[in-house]
Coordinates of C-alpha atoms in Angstrom, one line a residue:
Chain A
M15 CA 0.2 0.0 0.2
E16 CA 1.1 3.6 -0.7
T17 CA 2.0 6.2 1.9
E18 CA 0.0 9.1 2.8
Q19 CA 0.5 11.9 1.0
R20 CA 1.7 15.0 3.2
G21 CA -1.7 16.4 4.8
R22 CA -4.6 14.7 3.5
P23 CA -6.1 12.3 6.3
A24 CA -7.7 9.2 5.0
R25 CA -10.2 8.7 7.3
V26 CA -12.5 5.8 6.4
K27 CA -10.1 3.5 5.0
R28 CA -11.9 0.2 4.2
L29 CA -10.4 0.2 0.5
P30 CA -6.3 0.8 -0.1
R31 CA -5.7 4.5 -1.7
A32 CA -4.4 3.0 -4.8
V33 CA -8.1 1.7 -5.3
R34 CA -10.3 4.9 -4.3
E35 CA -7.9 6.8 -6.2
R36 CA -8.8 4.5 -9.3
Q37 CA -12.5 5.0 -8.4
I38 CA -12.6 8.5 -8.1
L39 CA -10.1 8.6 -11.5
D40 CA -12.7 6.3 -13.8
A41 CA -15.5 8.8 -12.4
A42 CA -14.0 12.0 -13.2
T43 CA -12.9 10.8 -16.9
A44 CA -16.4 9.8 -17.2
V45 CA -18.0 13.1 -16.1
F46 CA -15.2 15.3 -17.6
S47 CA -15.9 13.2 -21.0
Q48 CA -19.7 13.9 -20.9
R49 CA -19.7 17.5 -19.5
G50 CA -16.7 19.2 -20.6
Y51 CA -14.1 20.4 -18.0
H52 CA -16.2 23.4 -17.0
A53 CA -19.7 22.0 -16.5
A54 CA -18.3 19.2 -14.9
S55 CA -19.0 19.0 -11.2
M56 CA -17.2 17.6 -7.9
D57 CA -20.6 16.2 -6.7
E58 CA -21.3 14.2 -9.6
V59 CA -17.9 13.1 -9.6
A60 CA -18.3 12.3 -6.0
E61 CA -21.7 10.9 -7.0
V62 CA -20.1 8.7 -9.9
A63 CA -17.7 7.0 -8.0
A64 CA -19.8 6.4 -4.7
I65 CA -17.3 8.2 -2.5
S66 CA -18.0 11.3 -0.9
K67 CA -16.9 14.9 -1.6
P68 CA -14.7 15.6 0.8
M69 CA -13.0 12.4 0.3
V70 CA -13.0 13.0 -3.4
Y71 CA -10.7 16.4 -2.3
A72 CA -9.1 14.7 0.2
Y73 CA -7.5 12.1 -2.5
L74 CA -7.6 13.9 -5.4
G75 CA -7.5 17.7 -4.4
S76 CA -9.4 20.6 -6.5
K77 CA -11.1 20.4 -9.7
E78 CA -8.2 21.8 -11.4
E79 CA -5.9 18.7 -9.7
L80 CA -8.0 16.2 -10.4
F81 CA -8.7 17.0 -13.9
A82 CA -4.4 17.3 -14.3
A83 CA -4.7 13.8 -12.3
C84 CA -6.6 12.1 -15.3
I85 CA -4.9 13.8 -18.3
K86 CA -1.9 12.3 -16.6
R87 CA -3.2 8.9 -16.5
E88 CA -5.1 8.6 -19.9
A89 CA -2.2 9.5 -21.5
T90 CA 0.2 7.4 -19.6
R91 CA -2.1 4.5 -20.4
L92 CA -2.2 5.7 -24.2
T93 CA 1.2 6.1 -24.8
E94 CA 2.1 2.9 -22.9
S95 CA -1.0 0.7 -24.9
V96 CA 0.7 1.8 -28.1
G97 CA 4.5 1.8 -26.4
T98 CA 4.2 -2.1 -25.4
V99 CA 3.6 -3.3 -28.6
V100 CA 6.0 -1.7 -30.7
D101 CA 9.5 -3.9 -30.6
P102 CA 12.3 -1.8 -31.9
N103 CA 13.5 -5.2 -33.3
L104 CA 10.6 -5.6 -35.8
A105 CA 10.3 -4.2 -38.9
P106 CA 9.4 -0.4 -39.3
E107 CA 6.0 -1.6 -41.1
E108 CA 5.3 -3.7 -38.7
Q109 CA 5.9 -1.3 -35.5
L110 CA 3.7 1.2 -37.4
W111 CA 1.4 -1.5 -37.9
R112 CA 1.2 -2.5 -34.3
G113 CA 0.9 1.0 -33.0
V114 CA -1.5 1.7 -35.2
L115 CA -3.7 -0.8 -34.2
A116 CA -2.8 -0.2 -30.4
F117 CA -4.1 3.1 -31.0
F118 CA -7.5 2.1 -32.2
T119 CA -8.2 -0.5 -29.9
F120 CA -6.9 2.0 -26.9
V121 CA -9.5 4.7 -28.2
G122 CA -12.3 1.7 -28.9
E123 CA -12.2 0.9 -25.1
H124 CA -11.6 4.0 -23.7
R125 CA -13.8 6.4 -25.3
D126 CA -14.1 8.9 -22.5
S127 CA -10.3 8.8 -22.2
W128 CA -9.8 9.8 -25.7
N129 CA -12.5 12.2 -25.5
V130 CA -10.7 14.0 -22.7
L131 CA -7.4 13.8 -23.9
H132 CA -8.2 14.8 -27.4
R133 CA -11.7 17.1 -27.6
Q134 CA -11.4 18.8 -24.2
V135 CA -8.2 20.4 -24.3
T136 CA -7.1 21.4 -27.5
S137 CA -8.5 25.1 -27.7
E138 CA -6.3 27.6 -26.4
G139 CA -7.9 29.3 -23.9
H140 CA -7.9 25.7 -21.9
P141 CA -6.3 25.9 -18.6
F142 CA -4.5 22.2 -19.8
A143 CA -4.0 23.0 -23.7
Q144 CA -0.1 23.7 -23.2
Q145 CA 0.2 20.2 -21.6
I146 CA -1.4 18.1 -24.1
A147 CA -0.1 20.3 -26.8
E148 CA 3.6 19.1 -25.6
G149 CA 2.3 15.9 -25.4
R150 CA 1.2 15.4 -28.9
K151 CA 4.6 16.9 -29.8
R152 CA 6.4 14.0 -27.9
V153 CA 4.0 11.5 -29.7
I154 CA 5.1 13.0 -33.0
A155 CA 8.6 12.8 -32.3
L156 CA 8.6 9.3 -31.3
I157 CA 6.7 8.4 -34.5
G158 CA 9.2 10.6 -36.6
A159 CA 12.2 8.5 -35.2
L160 CA 10.5 5.5 -36.1
L161 CA 9.6 6.5 -39.7
S162 CA 13.5 8.0 -39.9
Q163 CA 14.7 4.0 -38.9
A164 CA 12.9 3.1 -41.8
A165 CA 13.8 5.6 -44.4
Q166 CA 17.8 5.0 -43.2
A167 CA 16.9 1.0 -43.4
Q168 CA 16.1 1.3 -47.1
G169 CA 19.2 3.3 -47.7
M170 CA 16.8 6.6 -48.3
P171 CA 19.3 9.8 -48.6
D172 CA 20.1 12.2 -45.6
Y173 CA 17.4 15.1 -47.0
F174 CA 15.1 12.4 -46.8
V175 CA 15.7 11.6 -43.1
P176 CA 14.2 15.3 -41.9
E177 CA 10.9 14.8 -44.0
T178 CA 10.2 12.1 -41.4
K179 CA 9.0 14.8 -39.1
P180 CA 6.4 16.4 -41.0
I181 CA 5.2 13.1 -42.0
A182 CA 5.0 12.2 -38.4
A183 CA 2.7 14.8 -37.7
A184 CA 0.6 14.4 -40.8
L185 CA 0.2 10.9 -39.5
V186 CA -1.2 11.7 -36.1
G187 CA -3.4 14.2 -37.5
A188 CA -5.0 11.3 -39.5
G189 CA -5.1 9.0 -36.7
E190 CA -7.1 11.6 -34.6
S191 CA -9.3 12.4 -37.4
L192 CA -10.0 8.7 -38.3
A193 CA -10.8 8.3 -34.4
D194 CA -13.5 11.5 -34.5
W195 CA -14.8 9.8 -37.9
W196 CA -15.3 6.2 -35.8
L197 CA -17.2 8.3 -33.0
D198 CA -19.9 9.0 -35.8
H199 CA -19.4 5.0 -37.1
P200 CA -19.4 3.4 -33.8
D201 CA -19.8 -0.2 -35.6
E202 CA -16.7 -0.2 -37.0
T203 CA -14.0 -2.4 -35.3
A204 CA -10.5 -1.2 -34.1
K205 CA -8.9 -3.5 -36.9
A206 CA -10.9 -2.0 -39.6
M207 CA -10.3 1.5 -38.3
A208 CA -6.1 0.4 -38.2
L209 CA -6.1 -0.7 -41.6
R210 CA -7.7 2.4 -43.4
L211 CA -4.9 4.3 -41.6
M212 CA -2.4 2.1 -42.8
N213 CA -3.7 1.9 -46.0
L214 CA -3.7 5.7 -46.3
V215 CA -0.3 6.3 -45.0
W216 CA 1.7 3.3 -46.2
L217 CA 0.1 2.4 -49.7
G218 CA -1.6 6.3 -50.1
F219 CA -4.4 6.9 -52.4
G220 CA -2.7 7.0 -55.6
T221 CA -1.7 3.5 -55.0
L222 CA -5.5 2.4 -53.7
V223 CA -7.1 3.7 -56.4
Q224 CA -4.8 1.3 -58.6
G225 CA -6.1 -1.3 -56.7
R226 CA -3.9 -2.4 -54.3
T227 CA -4.3 -2.6 -50.5
W228 CA -2.1 -2.9 -47.6
H229 CA -2.0 -5.9 -45.6
P230 CA -0.5 -6.6 -42.2
P231 CA 3.0 -8.1 -42.5
A232 CA 2.9 -11.7 -42.4
G233 CA 4.0 -13.0 -38.3
P234 CA 2.4 -14.0 -35.6
A235 CA -0.2 -11.4 -35.8
D236 CA -3.1 -12.4 -38.0
A237 CA -3.8 -11.2 -41.2
T238 CA -7.1 -10.1 -42.4
P239 CA -7.1 -9.1 -45.8
T240 CA -9.5 -6.0 -46.5
P241 CA -10.5 -3.1 -44.3
A242 CA -14.1 -3.5 -45.4
Chain B
M1292 CA -23.6 50.1 -50.6
E1293 CA -25.4 47.7 -48.1
T1294 CA -28.7 48.7 -46.6
E1295 CA -28.8 49.5 -42.9
Q1296 CA -29.7 46.6 -40.8
R1297 CA -32.5 46.7 -38.7
G1298 CA -32.2 49.8 -35.8
R1299 CA -28.6 50.0 -35.5
P1300 CA -27.4 53.5 -36.3
A1301 CA -24.2 54.2 -38.4
R1302 CA -23.9 57.8 -37.4
V1303 CA -20.4 59.0 -38.6
K1304 CA -20.5 57.7 -41.7
R1305 CA -17.5 58.7 -43.6
L1306 CA -16.7 54.6 -45.3
P1307 CA -19.0 52.8 -46.3
R1308 CA -20.4 49.9 -44.4
A1309 CA -19.2 46.9 -46.0
V1310 CA -15.2 48.8 -45.4
R1311 CA -16.1 49.4 -41.7
E1312 CA -17.6 45.8 -41.4
R1313 CA -14.3 44.5 -42.9
Q1314 CA -11.9 46.5 -40.4
I1315 CA -14.0 45.4 -37.6
L1316 CA -13.7 41.7 -38.6
D1317 CA -9.9 42.0 -39.5
A1318 CA -9.3 43.4 -36.1
A1319 CA -11.6 41.1 -34.4
T1320 CA -9.8 37.8 -36.2
A1321 CA -6.3 39.2 -34.9
V1322 CA -7.1 39.8 -31.6
F1323 CA -9.3 36.5 -31.1
S1324 CA -6.6 34.9 -32.6
Q1325 CA -3.5 36.1 -30.2
R1326 CA -6.0 36.3 -26.9
G1327 CA -8.8 33.4 -27.4
Y1328 CA -12.2 33.9 -27.3
H1329 CA -12.8 34.7 -23.6
A1330 CA -9.9 36.9 -23.3
A1331 CA -10.8 38.8 -26.1
S1332 CA -12.1 42.6 -25.0
M1333 CA -14.3 44.4 -27.3
D1334 CA -12.2 47.3 -26.2
E1335 CA -8.8 45.9 -27.9
V1336 CA -10.6 45.0 -30.9
A1337 CA -12.2 48.8 -31.0
E1338 CA -8.8 49.7 -30.6
V1339 CA -7.1 47.7 -33.4
A1340 CA -9.7 48.7 -35.9
A1341 CA -9.3 52.4 -35.0
I1342 CA -13.1 52.5 -34.4
S1343 CA -15.3 53.6 -31.1
K1344 CA -16.5 50.7 -28.9
P1345 CA -20.0 51.8 -29.9
M1346 CA -19.6 51.4 -33.8
V1347 CA -18.1 48.4 -33.3
Y1348 CA -21.4 47.2 -31.2
A1349 CA -23.6 49.2 -33.7
Y1350 CA -22.0 47.1 -36.8
L1351 CA -21.4 43.9 -35.8
G1352 CA -23.1 43.1 -32.4
S1353 CA -21.8 41.4 -29.2
K1354 CA -18.6 39.8 -28.6
E1355 CA -20.5 36.6 -29.3
E1356 CA -21.9 37.6 -32.7
L1357 CA -18.9 39.4 -33.8
F1358 CA -17.2 35.9 -33.1
A1359 CA -19.6 34.2 -35.2
A1360 CA -19.3 37.0 -37.8
C1361 CA -15.5 36.1 -37.8
I1362 CA -16.0 32.5 -38.1
K1363 CA -18.5 32.9 -40.9
R1364 CA -16.2 34.9 -42.9
E1365 CA -13.3 33.3 -42.0
A1366 CA -14.9 29.5 -43.0
T1367 CA -16.2 31.4 -45.9
R1368 CA -12.9 32.5 -47.4
L1369 CA -11.0 29.2 -46.6
T1370 CA -13.6 27.1 -48.5
E1371 CA -13.7 29.4 -51.7
S1372 CA -10.0 29.9 -52.3
V1373 CA -9.7 26.1 -52.0
G1374 CA -13.2 25.6 -54.4
T1375 CA -12.3 28.4 -56.8
V1376 CA -9.1 26.5 -57.7
V1377 CA -10.6 22.6 -58.1
D1378 CA -11.8 22.1 -61.5
P1379 CA -14.1 19.3 -62.0
N1380 CA -13.0 18.8 -65.4
L1381 CA -9.4 18.1 -64.2
A1382 CA -8.2 15.2 -63.3
P1383 CA -9.0 14.0 -59.5
E1384 CA -5.3 14.1 -58.6
E1385 CA -4.5 17.5 -60.1
Q1386 CA -7.5 18.7 -58.3
L1387 CA -6.2 17.5 -55.2
W1388 CA -3.4 18.6 -55.6
R1389 CA -4.7 22.2 -56.3
G1390 CA -6.8 22.1 -53.6
V1391 CA -3.8 20.9 -51.0
L1392 CA -1.8 24.1 -52.1
A1393 CA -4.6 26.4 -52.2
F1394 CA -5.3 25.3 -48.4
F1395 CA -1.7 26.0 -47.2
T1396 CA -1.4 29.0 -49.3
F1397 CA -4.4 30.3 -47.4
V1398 CA -3.0 29.3 -44.0
G1399 CA 0.0 30.7 -44.6
E1400 CA -1.4 34.4 -45.8
H1401 CA -4.0 34.0 -42.9
R1402 CA -2.6 32.7 -39.8
D1403 CA -5.0 34.0 -37.5
S1404 CA -7.9 32.9 -39.2
W1405 CA -6.6 29.2 -39.5
N1406 CA -5.9 29.8 -35.6
V1407 CA -9.5 30.9 -34.9
L1408 CA -11.1 28.3 -37.1
H1409 CA -8.9 25.7 -35.9
R1410 CA -7.3 26.1 -32.2
Q1411 CA -9.8 28.1 -31.1
V1412 CA -13.3 26.3 -30.9
T1413 CA -12.8 23.0 -31.3
S1414 CA -12.9 22.3 -27.8
E1415 CA -16.5 20.7 -27.0
G1416 CA -17.1 23.6 -24.3
H1417 CA -16.9 26.2 -26.7
P1418 CA -19.7 28.0 -28.1
F1419 CA -19.0 27.5 -31.6
A1420 CA -17.8 24.0 -31.3
Q1421 CA -20.6 22.5 -32.9
Q1422 CA -20.6 24.9 -36.0
I1423 CA -17.1 24.0 -36.7
A1424 CA -17.5 20.8 -36.4
E1425 CA -20.4 21.1 -39.0
G1426 CA -18.4 23.0 -41.5
R1427 CA -15.6 20.6 -40.9
K1428 CA -17.7 17.5 -42.0
R1429 CA -18.9 19.3 -45.1
V1430 CA -15.3 20.1 -46.1
I1431 CA -14.6 16.1 -45.2
A1432 CA -18.0 15.2 -47.6
L1433 CA -16.5 17.2 -50.3
I1434 CA -13.0 15.6 -50.4
G1435 CA -14.7 12.7 -50.1
A1436 CA -17.0 13.1 -53.1
L1437 CA -13.5 14.0 -55.2
L1438 CA -11.9 10.9 -53.9
S1439 CA -14.6 8.7 -54.7
Q1440 CA -14.8 10.0 -58.2
A1441 CA -11.2 9.2 -58.5
A1442 CA -11.7 5.9 -57.6
Q1443 CA -14.7 5.5 -60.0
A1444 CA -12.8 6.9 -62.6
Q1445 CA -10.1 4.1 -62.0
G1446 CA -12.6 1.6 -62.4
M1447 CA -12.7 0.5 -58.3
P1448 CA -15.2 -1.8 -57.5
D1449 CA -18.2 -0.6 -55.6
Y1450 CA -17.2 -1.7 -51.9
F1451 CA -14.0 0.9 -52.4
V1452 CA -16.1 3.6 -52.8
P1453 CA -17.4 4.1 -49.4
E1454 CA -14.0 3.9 -48.4
T1455 CA -13.2 7.1 -49.6
K1456 CA -15.3 8.6 -46.8
P1457 CA -12.9 7.6 -44.0
I1458 CA -9.9 8.5 -46.3
A1459 CA -11.2 11.9 -47.0
A1460 CA -11.8 12.4 -43.1
A1461 CA -7.9 10.8 -42.5
L1462 CA -7.0 13.3 -45.3
V1463 CA -8.2 16.1 -43.6
G1464 CA -6.7 15.5 -40.2
A1465 CA -3.2 15.3 -41.6
G1466 CA -3.5 18.8 -43.2
E1467 CA -4.8 20.2 -40.4
S1468 CA -2.0 18.6 -38.1
L1469 CA 0.7 19.5 -41.2
A1470 CA -0.8 22.8 -40.7
D1471 CA 0.0 23.3 -37.3
W1472 CA 3.2 22.0 -37.8
W1473 CA 3.7 24.6 -39.8
L1474 CA 3.3 26.9 -36.9
D1475 CA 6.8 25.7 -35.3
H1476 CA 8.5 26.0 -38.7
P1477 CA 7.4 29.3 -40.3
D1478 CA 10.2 29.5 -43.2
E1479 CA 8.7 26.3 -45.1
T1480 CA 6.6 27.2 -48.1
A1481 CA 3.2 27.0 -48.7
K1482 CA 4.1 24.7 -51.6
A1483 CA 6.7 22.5 -49.5
M1484 CA 4.0 22.1 -47.1
A1485 CA 1.6 20.8 -50.3
L1486 CA 3.7 18.6 -51.5
R1487 CA 4.4 17.2 -48.0
L1488 CA 0.6 16.4 -48.1
M1489 CA 0.3 15.1 -51.5
N1490 CA 3.4 12.9 -51.0
L1491 CA 2.1 11.1 -47.7
V1492 CA -1.4 10.9 -49.0
W1493 CA -1.4 9.7 -52.6
L1494 CA 2.2 8.3 -52.8
G1495 CA 2.0 6.2 -49.1
F1496 CA 5.2 6.3 -47.2
G1497 CA 5.9 2.8 -48.1
T1498 CA 6.3 4.1 -51.6
L1499 CA 8.3 7.1 -50.2
V1500 CA 11.0 4.9 -48.7
Q1501 CA 11.2 3.0 -51.7
G1502 CA 13.1 6.1 -53.7
R1503 CA 10.0 7.7 -55.2
T1504 CA 8.6 11.3 -54.7
W1505 CA 5.4 12.6 -56.1
H1506 CA 5.4 15.6 -58.3
P1507 CA 2.3 17.7 -59.5
P1508 CA 0.7 17.0 -62.8
A1509 CA 2.3 18.1 -66.0
G1510 CA 0.2 21.3 -66.7
P1511 CA -0.1 24.7 -66.7
A1512 CA 1.2 24.9 -63.1
D1513 CA 4.6 24.7 -62.5
A1514 CA 6.5 21.5 -61.3
T1515 CA 9.1 21.5 -58.5
P1516 CA 10.1 18.3 -58.0
T1517 CA 11.3 17.4 -54.1
P1518 CA 9.3 19.1 -51.3
A1519 CA 12.9 19.7 -49.6

């Protein structure tokens, strides 16, 4: 069990602190996702978490601190979901495919998390816009490094390597926008969404209209053919 | 000259109404872009427009109405910039190239407009989020129609045609994200940015790392080879 943080009493202690915090963060993420940051109330968070409001404050602080804790946890979850499947020993194409599939799987399973991370805090006036923008830049840098490795593995000339950075930015934007599109088409599977992104960014539309489609590299993962 | 709107006096009338309105909208777009919607003040808009505050209210109404008028004007400008260059008699590849180039040219020349349209109002709590989201969906539908036409022109099977809709969503997201990346790399030209997007979405990364690059179709427009 974790040690108590400075000065915050946890009087009713039937559950370990980590469990209580998880309950509160789960409730807060759902409430922030449904209401938006400004309209969300601590009363509703407490109600959804089935914990008294003073306990919510005692464990995770003010609404602003609670929102910061949600963002931190959801961003870490998303990064870990993607990061753990991307094995640097695999071919770049397979790494990208696994990462893209893990991204859509995460969004599909944690729609509230994605909503909070992506929709809630992108506008400039938002208190956490800067934090999210920096996280987004780190993700773009990571993907840029992966693409740069792919380019070098293919013996691409040096002038091409810096090009992988804006390409990574475009890829991230394409993924975000497809995740938004998915909200209006909830019957689609994570795999169909991931195949769409790979088809576009790996093959390109000019190749697709020639009748070619992208398939997951042969390997331990399965290999469903078309994104339809 | 336009007729007066109901009940709004224009006492000092040295300039035509349309000119005054343009001055106010230019100033408001700059102020909203720099301060954000909530922090922007009508005092500053009046100061930047060099028009008295009562005149700003008389011409364009409350801050909310003024913001709505800015969004409407900037969205119309952006759509027209792109729409006028996309000739349906051209090959889809050339239409897409012209549209992409016009988009980046617009963003480069009207950074405040892009900032207001894209950054300011995407978060869910924002009073204009819905309006912008609908405009964005219309753009995706238009691009989807263009891609669908390209697919049909290539004799793609029917099952592929609906795929052009999520592809259009991905393309728009890639363009938005590249425009964001551009803000941190202001020395890049609109043409270099447009070539980056075409290279990724038309050829695809898997094709690019094989050493191929996308070039604008031979035609009346020029044909600079690489995005470097």
